[in-house]
PDB file of C-alpha atoms in Angstrom:
ATOM      1  CA  MET J 288       0.000   0.000   0.000  1.00 81.00           C
ATOM      2  CA  ILE J 289       1.136   3.545  -0.792  1.00 87.00           C
ATOM      3  CA  LEU J 290      -0.784   6.134   1.182  1.00 90.00           C
ATOM      4  CA  ASN J 291      -0.193   8.835  -1.410  1.00 86.00           C
ATOM      5  CA  GLU J 292      -2.785   7.132  -3.610  1.00 89.00           C
ATOM      6  CA  TYR J 293      -5.462   8.114  -1.098  1.00 90.00           C
ATOM      7  CA  ALA J 294      -4.078  11.196   0.669  1.00 94.00           C
ATOM      8  CA  ARG J 295      -5.196  14.758   0.029  1.00 95.00           C
ATOM      9  CA  ILE J 296      -3.163  17.490   1.746  1.00 96.00           C
ATOM     10  CA  SER J 297      -4.493  20.973   2.481  1.00 96.00           C
ATOM     11  CA  PRO J 298      -3.722  23.912   4.807  1.00 95.00           C
ATOM     12  CA  VAL J 299      -5.806  24.706   7.883  1.00 95.00           C
ATOM     13  CA  GLY J 300      -5.200  28.378   8.591  1.00 91.00           C
ATOM     14  CA  ASP J 301      -1.557  29.430   8.854  1.00 89.00           C
ATOM     15  CA  SER J 302      -0.427  26.941  11.503  1.00 93.00           C
ATOM     16  CA  ALA J 303      -1.904  23.534  10.656  1.00 95.00           C
ATOM     17  CA  ILE J 304      -2.023  20.993   7.856  1.00 96.00           C
ATOM     18  CA  ARG J 305      -4.657  18.346   7.159  1.00 97.00           C
ATOM     19  CA  ILE J 306      -4.141  14.998   5.450  1.00 97.00           C
ATOM     20  CA  GLU J 307      -7.404  13.371   4.329  1.00 96.00           C
ATOM     21  CA  PHE J 308      -7.461   9.633   3.683  1.00 94.00           C
ATOM     22  CA  GLY J 309     -11.044   9.189   2.547  1.00 90.00           C
ATOM     23  CA  LYS J 310     -14.561  10.530   2.759  1.00 87.00           C
ATOM     24  CA  ASP J 311     -16.399   7.761   4.586  1.00 83.00           C
ATOM     25  CA  ILE J 312     -16.561   6.556   8.171  1.00 84.00           C
ATOM     26  CA  ASP J 313     -15.199   3.055   7.659  1.00 88.00           C
ATOM     27  CA  LEU J 314     -12.443   0.699   8.768  1.00 89.00           C
ATOM     28  CA  THR J 315     -10.439   1.116   5.556  1.00 89.00           C
ATOM     29  CA  THR J 316     -10.005   4.850   6.089  1.00 91.00           C
ATOM     30  CA  TYR J 317      -9.359   4.301   9.797  1.00 91.00           C
ATOM     31  CA  HIS J 318      -6.512   1.873   9.008  1.00 91.00           C
ATOM     32  CA  ARG J 319      -4.919   4.347   6.590  1.00 92.00           C
ATOM     33  CA  ILE J 320      -4.929   6.963   9.347  1.00 92.00           C
ATOM     34  CA  GLN J 321      -3.342   4.577  11.836  1.00 91.00           C
ATOM     35  CA  ILE J 322      -0.623   3.622   9.330  1.00 92.00           C
ATOM     36  CA  PHE J 323       0.189   7.290   8.744  1.00 93.00           C
ATOM     37  CA  ILE J 324       0.364   8.017  12.480  1.00 92.00           C
ATOM     38  CA  LYS J 325       2.783   5.111  12.949  1.00 90.00           C
ATOM     39  CA  LEU J 326       4.946   6.276  10.037  1.00 92.00           C
ATOM     40  CA  PHE J 327       4.970   9.812  11.433  1.00 92.00           C
ATOM     41  CA  HIS J 328       6.055   8.712  14.903  1.00 90.00           C
ATOM     42  CA  ASP J 329       8.602   6.203  13.570  1.00 90.00           C
ATOM     43  CA  ALA J 330      10.196   8.993  11.524  1.00 89.00           C
ATOM     44  CA  LYS J 331      10.691  10.944  14.784  1.00 86.00           C
ATOM     45  CA  ILE J 332       9.393  14.142  13.221  1.00 80.00           C
ATOM     46  CA  ASN J 333       9.189  16.718  15.992  1.00 79.00           C
ATOM     47  CA  PHE J 334       8.049  19.968  14.398  1.00 82.00           C
ATOM     48  CA  HIS J 335       4.431  19.540  15.429  1.00 86.00           C
ATOM     49  CA  LYS J 336       2.550  20.853  18.453  1.00 89.00           C
ATOM     50  CA  GLU J 337      -0.345  18.428  18.281  1.00 90.00           C
ATOM     51  CA  MET J 338      -1.695  15.658  16.070  1.00 91.00           C
ATOM     52  CA  ILE J 339      -5.489  15.383  15.845  1.00 90.00           C
ATOM     53  CA  PRO J 340      -6.955  12.289  14.134  1.00 90.00           C
ATOM     54  CA  SER J 341     -10.607  12.267  13.102  1.00 89.00           C
ATOM     55  CA  PHE J 342     -12.941   9.989  11.136  1.00 89.00           C
ATOM     56  CA  ALA J 343     -11.205  10.484   7.791  1.00 92.00           C
ATOM     57  CA  SER J 344      -8.212  12.782   8.322  1.00 94.00           C
ATOM     58  CA  VAL J 345      -5.290  13.797  10.513  1.00 95.00           C
ATOM     59  CA  THR J 346      -4.689  17.461  11.335  1.00 95.00           C
ATOM     60  CA  ILE J 347      -1.210  18.456  12.483  1.00 95.00           C
ATOM     61  CA  GLU J 348      -0.739  21.750  14.291  1.00 95.00           C
ATOM     62  CA  PHE J 349       2.653  23.460  14.125  1.00 93.00           C
ATOM     63  CA  ASP J 350       4.341  26.629  15.360  1.00 90.00           C
ATOM     64  CA  ALA J 351       4.846  28.762  12.257  1.00 89.00           C
ATOM     65  CA  ILE J 352       7.414  31.025  13.933  1.00 88.00           C
ATOM     66  CA  THR J 353       9.583  28.095  15.028  1.00 87.00           C
ATOM     67  CA  ILE J 354       9.437  26.646  11.522  1.00 87.00           C
ATOM     68  CA  MET J 355      10.388  29.996   9.986  1.00 87.00           C
ATOM     69  CA  ARG J 356      13.522  29.883  12.146  1.00 85.00           C
ATOM     70  CA  LYS J 357      14.272  26.380  10.839  1.00 81.00           C
ATOM     71  CA  ILE J 358      13.801  27.606   7.282  1.00 83.00           C
ATOM     72  CA  ALA J 359      16.110  30.546   7.910  1.00 83.00           C
ATOM     73  CA  GLU J 360      18.806  28.153   9.161  1.00 81.00           C
ATOM     74  CA  GLN J 361      18.516  25.990   6.047  1.00 76.00           C
ATOM     75  CA  HIS J 362      18.100  28.612   3.314  1.00 68.00           C
ATOM     76  CA  THR J 363      20.236  31.564   2.352  1.00 61.00           C
ATOM     77  CA  ILE J 364      17.147  33.134   0.830  1.00 65.00           C
ATOM     78  CA  ILE J 365      13.804  32.396   2.454  1.00 63.00           C
ATOM     79  CA  ASP J 366      11.707  31.259  -0.482  1.00 75.00           C
ATOM     80  CA  ILE J 367       9.356  28.812   1.217  1.00 82.00           C
ATOM     81  CA  ASN J 368       6.534  29.297   3.725  1.00 87.00           C
ATOM     82  CA  PRO J 369       5.920  27.167   6.859  1.00 89.00           C
ATOM     83  CA  TYR J 370       3.037  25.217   5.303  1.00 92.00           C
ATOM     84  CA  ASP J 371       5.092  24.170   2.264  1.00 92.00           C
ATOM     85  CA  TRP J 372       8.016  23.248   4.520  1.00 90.00           C
ATOM     86  CA  VAL J 373       5.787  21.029   6.677  1.00 92.00           C
ATOM     87  CA  ARG J 374       4.284  19.480   3.567  1.00 93.00           C
ATOM     88  CA  GLN J 375       7.768  18.595   2.341  1.00 91.00           C
ATOM     89  CA  GLN J 376       8.398  16.714   5.608  1.00 90.00           C
ATOM     90  CA  ILE J 377       5.172  14.749   5.295  1.00 93.00           C
ATOM     91  CA  GLU J 378       5.102  13.828   1.611  1.00 94.00           C
ATOM     92  CA  PRO J 379       7.956  11.263   1.789  1.00 94.00           C
ATOM     93  CA  LEU J 380       5.970   9.313   4.390  1.00 93.00           C
ATOM     94  CA  LEU J 381       3.052   9.069   1.990  1.00 94.00           C
ATOM     95  CA  THR J 382       5.151   7.605  -0.831  1.00 92.00           C
ATOM     96  CA  GLN J 383       6.581   4.712   1.187  1.00 89.00           C
ATOM     97  CA  GLU J 384       5.446   1.182   0.412  1.00 88.00           C
ATOM     98  CA  VAL J 385       3.807  -0.021   3.647  1.00 84.00           C
ATOM     99  CA  ASN J 386       2.017  -3.111   4.876  1.00 80.00           C
ATOM    100  CA  GLU J 387      -1.368  -3.255   6.525  1.00 74.00           C
ATOM    101  CA  LEU J 388      -1.265  -2.849  10.293  1.00 72.00           C
ATOM    102  CA  VAL J 389      -2.457  -5.642  12.537  1.00 74.00           C
ATOM    103  CA  LEU J 390      -4.295  -3.720  15.235  1.00 76.00           C
ATOM    104  CA  GLU J 391      -4.981  -5.227  18.635  1.00 80.00           C
ATOM    105  CA  LYS J 392      -8.705  -5.450  19.341  1.00 87.00           C
ATOM    106  CA  THR J 393      -9.558  -4.346  22.863  1.00 91.00           C
ATOM    107  CA  ILE J 394     -13.272  -4.644  23.714  1.00 94.00           C
ATOM    108  CA  ILE J 395     -14.955  -2.840  26.602  1.00 94.00           C
ATOM    109  CA  ASP J 396     -18.433  -3.895  27.737  1.00 96.00           C
ATOM    110  CA  LEU J 397     -20.482  -0.920  28.896  1.00 97.00           C
ATOM    111  CA  PRO J 398     -23.617  -1.609  30.960  1.00 97.00           C
ATOM    112  CA  VAL J 399     -26.664   0.400  29.875  1.00 98.00           C
ATOM    113  CA  CYS J 400     -30.115   0.744  31.407  1.00 98.00           C
ATOM    114  CA  TYR J 401     -32.412   1.276  28.414  1.00 98.00           C
ATOM    115  CA  GLY J 402     -35.682   3.203  28.410  1.00 97.00           C
ATOM    116  CA  GLY J 403     -37.692   4.748  31.219  1.00 96.00           C
ATOM    117  CA  GLU J 404     -36.259   7.874  32.816  1.00 96.00           C
ATOM    118  CA  TYR J 405     -32.809   6.858  31.577  1.00 97.00           C
ATOM    119  CA  GLY J 406     -33.876   6.518  27.921  1.00 98.00           C
ATOM    120  CA  PRO J 407     -36.729   8.937  27.268  1.00 97.00           C
ATOM    121  CA  ASP J 408     -36.430   8.660  23.463  1.00 98.00           C
ATOM    122  CA  LEU J 409     -36.315   4.882  23.213  1.00 98.00           C
ATOM    123  CA  GLN J 410     -40.009   4.632  22.403  1.00 98.00           C
ATOM    124  CA  TYR J 411     -39.667   7.339  19.747  1.00 98.00           C
ATOM    125  CA  VAL J 412     -36.813   5.433  18.073  1.00 98.00           C
ATOM    126  CA  ALA J 413     -38.876   2.250  18.153  1.00 98.00           C
ATOM    127  CA  ASP J 414     -41.938   3.989  16.685  1.00 98.00           C
ATOM    128  CA  TYR J 415     -39.815   5.716  14.027  1.00 98.00           C
ATOM    129  CA  HIS J 416     -38.697   2.296  12.748  1.00 98.00           C
ATOM    130  CA  HIS J 417     -41.971   0.455  13.452  1.00 98.00           C
ATOM    131  CA  MET J 418     -40.216  -1.781  15.947  1.00 97.00           C
ATOM    132  CA  THR J 419     -40.695  -2.753  19.556  1.00 98.00           C
ATOM    133  CA  VAL J 420     -38.373  -1.253  22.158  1.00 97.00           C
ATOM    134  CA  GLU J 421     -37.022  -4.764  22.733  1.00 97.00           C
ATOM    135  CA  GLU J 422     -35.994  -4.985  19.067  1.00 98.00           C
ATOM    136  CA  VAL J 423     -34.206  -1.615  19.255  1.00 98.00           C
ATOM    137  CA  ILE J 424     -32.344  -2.682  22.407  1.00 98.00           C
ATOM    138  CA  LYS J 425     -31.342  -5.974  20.782  1.00 98.00           C
ATOM    139  CA  LYS J 426     -30.078  -4.325  17.609  1.00 98.00           C
ATOM    140  CA  HIS J 427     -28.211  -1.651  19.566  1.00 98.00           C
ATOM    141  CA  GLY J 428     -26.597  -4.160  21.904  1.00 97.00           C
ATOM    142  CA  GLU J 429     -25.588  -6.878  19.470  1.00 96.00           C
ATOM    143  CA  ALA J 430     -23.058  -4.754  17.554  1.00 95.00           C
ATOM    144  CA  GLU J 431     -19.416  -3.976  18.324  1.00 95.00           C
ATOM    145  CA  TYR J 432     -18.544  -0.302  17.932  1.00 96.00           C
ATOM    146  CA  LEU J 433     -15.128   1.089  17.073  1.00 94.00           C
ATOM    147  CA  VAL J 434     -14.190   4.287  18.910  1.00 94.00           C
ATOM    148  CA  TYR J 435     -12.925   6.345  15.993  1.00 91.00           C
ATOM    149  CA  MET J 436     -12.156   9.430  18.063  1.00 88.00           C
ATOM    150  CA  LEU J 437     -13.079  11.463  21.129  1.00 90.00           C
ATOM    151  CA  GLY J 438     -14.560  14.938  20.797  1.00 84.00           C
ATOM    152  CA  PHE J 439     -17.398  17.400  21.432  1.00 85.00           C
ATOM    153  CA  ALA J 440     -17.018  16.940  25.206  1.00 90.00           C
ATOM    154  CA  PRO J 441     -14.213  15.374  27.306  1.00 90.00           C
ATOM    155  CA  GLY J 442     -14.275  11.626  26.651  1.00 91.00           C
ATOM    156  CA  PHE J 443     -17.253  11.668  24.240  1.00 94.00           C
ATOM    157  CA  PRO J 444     -16.746   8.657  21.923  1.00 94.00           C
ATOM    158  CA  PHE J 445     -17.715   8.900  18.268  1.00 91.00           C
ATOM    159  CA  LEU J 446     -18.562   5.336  17.344  1.00 93.00           C
ATOM    160  CA  GLY J 447     -18.848   3.474  14.090  1.00 89.00           C
ATOM    161  CA  GLY J 448     -20.926   0.364  13.588  1.00 91.00           C
ATOM    162  CA  LEU J 449     -24.523   1.352  14.358  1.00 95.00           C
ATOM    163  CA  ASN J 450     -27.026  -0.960  12.708  1.00 96.00           C
ATOM    164  CA  PRO J 451     -28.611   1.177   9.927  1.00 96.00           C
ATOM    165  CA  GLU J 452     -31.989  -0.299  10.837  1.00 98.00           C
ATOM    166  CA  ILE J 453     -32.045   1.884  13.980  1.00 98.00           C
ATOM    167  CA  ALA J 454     -30.365   5.011  12.573  1.00 97.00           C
ATOM    168  CA  THR J 455     -32.555   7.936  13.662  1.00 98.00           C
ATOM    169  CA  PRO J 456     -32.365  11.698  12.968  1.00 97.00           C
ATOM    170  CA  ARG J 457     -31.365  14.099  15.725  1.00 96.00           C
ATOM    171  CA  LYS J 458     -34.037  15.889  17.675  1.00 96.00           C
ATOM    172  CA  GLN J 459     -35.279  19.041  15.938  1.00 93.00           C
ATOM    173  CA  ALA J 460     -34.883  21.013  19.187  1.00 95.00           C
ATOM    174  CA  PRO J 461     -31.885  19.988  21.331  1.00 94.00           C
ATOM    175  CA  ARG J 462     -32.336  19.466  25.046  1.00 96.00           C
ATOM    176  CA  LEU J 463     -30.709  22.039  27.323  1.00 95.00           C
ATOM    177  CA  LYS J 464     -29.598  19.287  29.703  1.00 96.00           C
ATOM    178  CA  ILE J 465     -28.583  15.698  29.071  1.00 96.00           C
ATOM    179  CA  GLU J 466     -27.326  13.682  32.024  1.00 96.00           C
ATOM    180  CA  ALA J 467     -23.808  12.272  32.099  1.00 96.00           C
ATOM    181  CA  GLY J 468     -23.762   8.655  30.933  1.00 97.00           C
ATOM    182  CA  SER J 469     -26.673   9.087  28.522  1.00 98.00           C
ATOM    183  CA  VAL J 470     -26.516   6.840  25.458  1.00 98.00           C
ATOM    184  CA  GLY J 471     -27.938   8.324  22.290  1.00 97.00           C
ATOM    185  CA  ILE J 472     -28.451   7.938  18.564  1.00 97.00           C
ATOM    186  CA  ALA J 473     -27.988  10.710  16.000  1.00 96.00           C
ATOM    187  CA  GLY J 474     -28.291   9.777  12.350  1.00 95.00           C
ATOM    188  CA  SER J 475     -26.046   6.780  11.654  1.00 93.00           C
ATOM    189  CA  GLN J 476     -24.061   7.134  14.875  1.00 93.00           C
ATOM    190  CA  THR J 477     -24.422   6.235  18.508  1.00 96.00           C
ATOM    191  CA  GLY J 478     -22.484   7.740  21.404  1.00 95.00           C
ATOM    192  CA  VAL J 479     -22.314   8.297  25.157  1.00 97.00           C
ATOM    193  CA  TYR J 480     -22.414  11.677  26.903  1.00 97.00           C
ATOM    194  CA  PRO J 481     -19.540  11.664  29.437  1.00 96.00           C
ATOM    195  CA  ILE J 482     -20.651  14.861  31.187  1.00 96.00           C
ATOM    196  CA  GLU J 483     -23.886  16.780  31.647  1.00 96.00           C
ATOM    197  CA  THR J 484     -24.347  18.968  28.581  1.00 95.00           C
ATOM    198  CA  PRO J 485     -26.953  20.212  26.105  1.00 95.00           C
ATOM    199  CA  GLY J 486     -27.438  17.959  23.100  1.00 95.00           C
ATOM    200  CA  GLY J 487     -29.738  16.841  20.334  1.00 96.00           C
ATOM    201  CA  TRP J 488     -29.214  13.079  20.223  1.00 97.00           C
ATOM    202  CA  GLN J 489     -32.109  10.672  20.750  1.00 98.00           C
ATOM    203  CA  ILE J 490     -31.467   9.333  24.264  1.00 98.00           C
ATOM    204  CA  ILE J 491     -32.239   5.620  24.567  1.00 98.00           C
ATOM    205  CA  GLY J 492     -30.453   4.679  27.806  1.00 98.00           C
ATOM    206  CA  ARG J 493     -27.811   5.535  30.380  1.00 98.00           C
ATOM    207  CA  THR J 494     -24.702   3.870  31.738  1.00 98.00           C
ATOM    208  CA  PRO J 495     -23.757   4.028  35.424  1.00 97.00           C
ATOM    209  CA  ILE J 496     -20.072   4.059  34.457  1.00 96.00           C
ATOM    210  CA  ASP J 497     -18.174   7.356  34.463  1.00 94.00           C
ATOM    211  CA  LEU J 498     -16.499   7.905  31.100  1.00 94.00           C
ATOM    212  CA  PHE J 499     -14.767  11.107  32.206  1.00 93.00           C
ATOM    213  CA  ARG J 500     -12.829  11.037  35.488  1.00 90.00           C
ATOM    214  CA  PRO J 501     -10.724  14.196  35.743  1.00 90.00           C
ATOM    215  CA  GLU J 502      -9.130  13.077  39.013  1.00 90.00           C
ATOM    216  CA  HIS J 503      -7.498  10.044  37.317  1.00 88.00           C
ATOM    217  CA  LYS J 504      -4.142   9.973  35.580  1.00 89.00           C
ATOM    218  CA  GLU J 505      -6.009   8.824  32.457  1.00 88.00           C
ATOM    219  CA  PRO J 506      -9.176  10.931  32.709  1.00 91.00           C
ATOM    220  CA  THR J 507     -11.086   9.280  29.847  1.00 92.00           C
ATOM    221  CA  LEU J 508     -12.200   5.666  30.136  1.00 90.00           C
ATOM    222  CA  LEU J 509     -12.295   5.216  26.365  1.00 91.00           C
ATOM    223  CA  LYS J 510      -9.768   6.130  23.703  1.00 89.00           C
ATOM    224  CA  GLY J 511      -9.557   5.939  19.954  1.00 87.00           C
ATOM    225  CA  GLY J 512      -9.028   2.416  18.640  1.00 88.00           C
ATOM    226  CA  VAL J 513     -10.834   0.448  21.334  1.00 92.00           C
ATOM    227  CA  TRP J 514     -14.121  -1.338  20.687  1.00 95.00           C
ATOM    228  CA  LEU J 515     -17.295  -0.926  22.698  1.00 96.00           C
ATOM    229  CA  ARG J 516     -20.239  -3.227  23.363  1.00 96.00           C
ATOM    230  CA  PHE J 517     -23.425  -2.195  25.167  1.00 98.00           C
ATOM    231  CA  LYS J 518     -24.826  -4.637  27.711  1.00 97.00           C
ATOM    232  CA  ALA J 519     -28.439  -4.174  28.810  1.00 98.00           C
ATOM    233  CA  ILE J 520     -28.993  -4.025  32.583  1.00 97.00           C
ATOM    234  CA  SER J 521     -31.974  -3.429  34.863  1.00 97.00           C
ATOM    235  CA  VAL J 522     -32.689  -0.345  36.956  1.00 96.00           C
ATOM    236  CA  GLU J 523     -31.665  -2.324  40.040  1.00 95.00           C
ATOM    237  CA  GLU J 524     -28.339  -3.257  38.470  1.00 96.00           C
ATOM    238  CA  PHE J 525     -27.826   0.369  37.413  1.00 96.00           C
ATOM    239  CA  ASN J 526     -28.318   1.592  40.984  1.00 94.00           C
ATOM    240  CA  THR J 527     -26.041  -1.127  42.396  1.00 94.00           C
ATOM    241  CA  ILE J 528     -23.219  -0.282  39.994  1.00 94.00           C
ATOM    242  CA  LYS J 529     -23.673   3.476  40.364  1.00 89.00           C
ATOM    243  CA  GLY J 530     -23.589   3.287  44.125  1.00 81.00           C
ATOM    244  CA  GLY J 531     -20.975   0.596  44.547  1.00 71.00           C
ATOM    245  CA  LEU J 532     -18.104   1.360  42.203  1.00 54.00           C
ATOM    246  CA  ALA J 533     -15.438   3.899  43.000  1.00 41.00           C
ATOM    247  CA  ASN J 534     -13.593   3.207  39.741  1.00 42.00           C
ATOM    248  CA  VAL J 535     -13.930   1.139  36.593  1.00 47.00           C
ATOM    249  CA  ASP J 536     -10.342   0.115  35.955  1.00 46.00           C
ATOM    250  CA  HIS J 537     -11.442  -3.518  35.966  1.00 41.00           C
ATOM    251  CA  MET J 538     -13.278  -2.862  32.695  1.00 49.00           C
ATOM    252  CA  ARG J 539     -10.098  -2.301  30.738  1.00 43.00           C
TER     253      ARG J 539
END
C-alpha cells in the first residue's frame, strides 16, 4: 500500500495541515490513518505541536514562527513558507510502500439501562422504525462499535458500527440538559455523553459508568481504537453499579 494514492493534503489556517485519507466513516479509512500516524512517529518528526486524528483525516498543528527559524537556518534566501516546509516533511511518508497494520482489538463492555427515565427517546426510536423497544435494544446491543475518536465533550466517543436499521435523525430542538452517561443515537451514529451537557441526540439509555474522570491519571475511560459493546442491565443493576463502584479500571 502507498498512502499517497489516497491522501489529500491541504492547509488549515496558517499553523496547521490536514491529510485526508477518505470521505467515509469506515475501517479502511481508519486503518490508513493509523498507518500514517505510525509512520509519522517512527520517523521521529518533531516539528508539530499536536496531532489530531478524526474519522477520515489527521490534522497536524505546528508553530509557524519556530518553523520559519528552521527555514532561515537551512536557506540563504527564504523562499518557502511554513506550510510548504511542513508538507515537504510529510510527503515522503506518503510515498513509502507499507504493509497493513495488525491492530490489537480491545473490547470494553459498557452496561446500559435502556428506556424509562434513563432513555426517554427509546419509544420514539422504536416507533420511528416500526419496531418494539425490545428490538431496538437488541439491535443496539448486538453490535461492536469502534471508537474512531473522542470529541465534542471530554471523553465523548464517536462510534462506528450502528445498525442502519435503527439510525434515527437528531431531535429538531436539542435538550438544554442531558445527564452524564446518557446513550444516544444521531443519524447513523451512537455515542455516550460523558458529562452533563446540552445535546440533540435521541437518548435511549444511560450507563452508570463514568467515562470522564478528571481526578485520574487517564481521565477518559475510552480512547480511539478500542471497541465498545453495550450490555443491557436493569434499573436495580444500574443503581447497584452506580452506588458501589469507586472506579472502573477492571473494565479495561
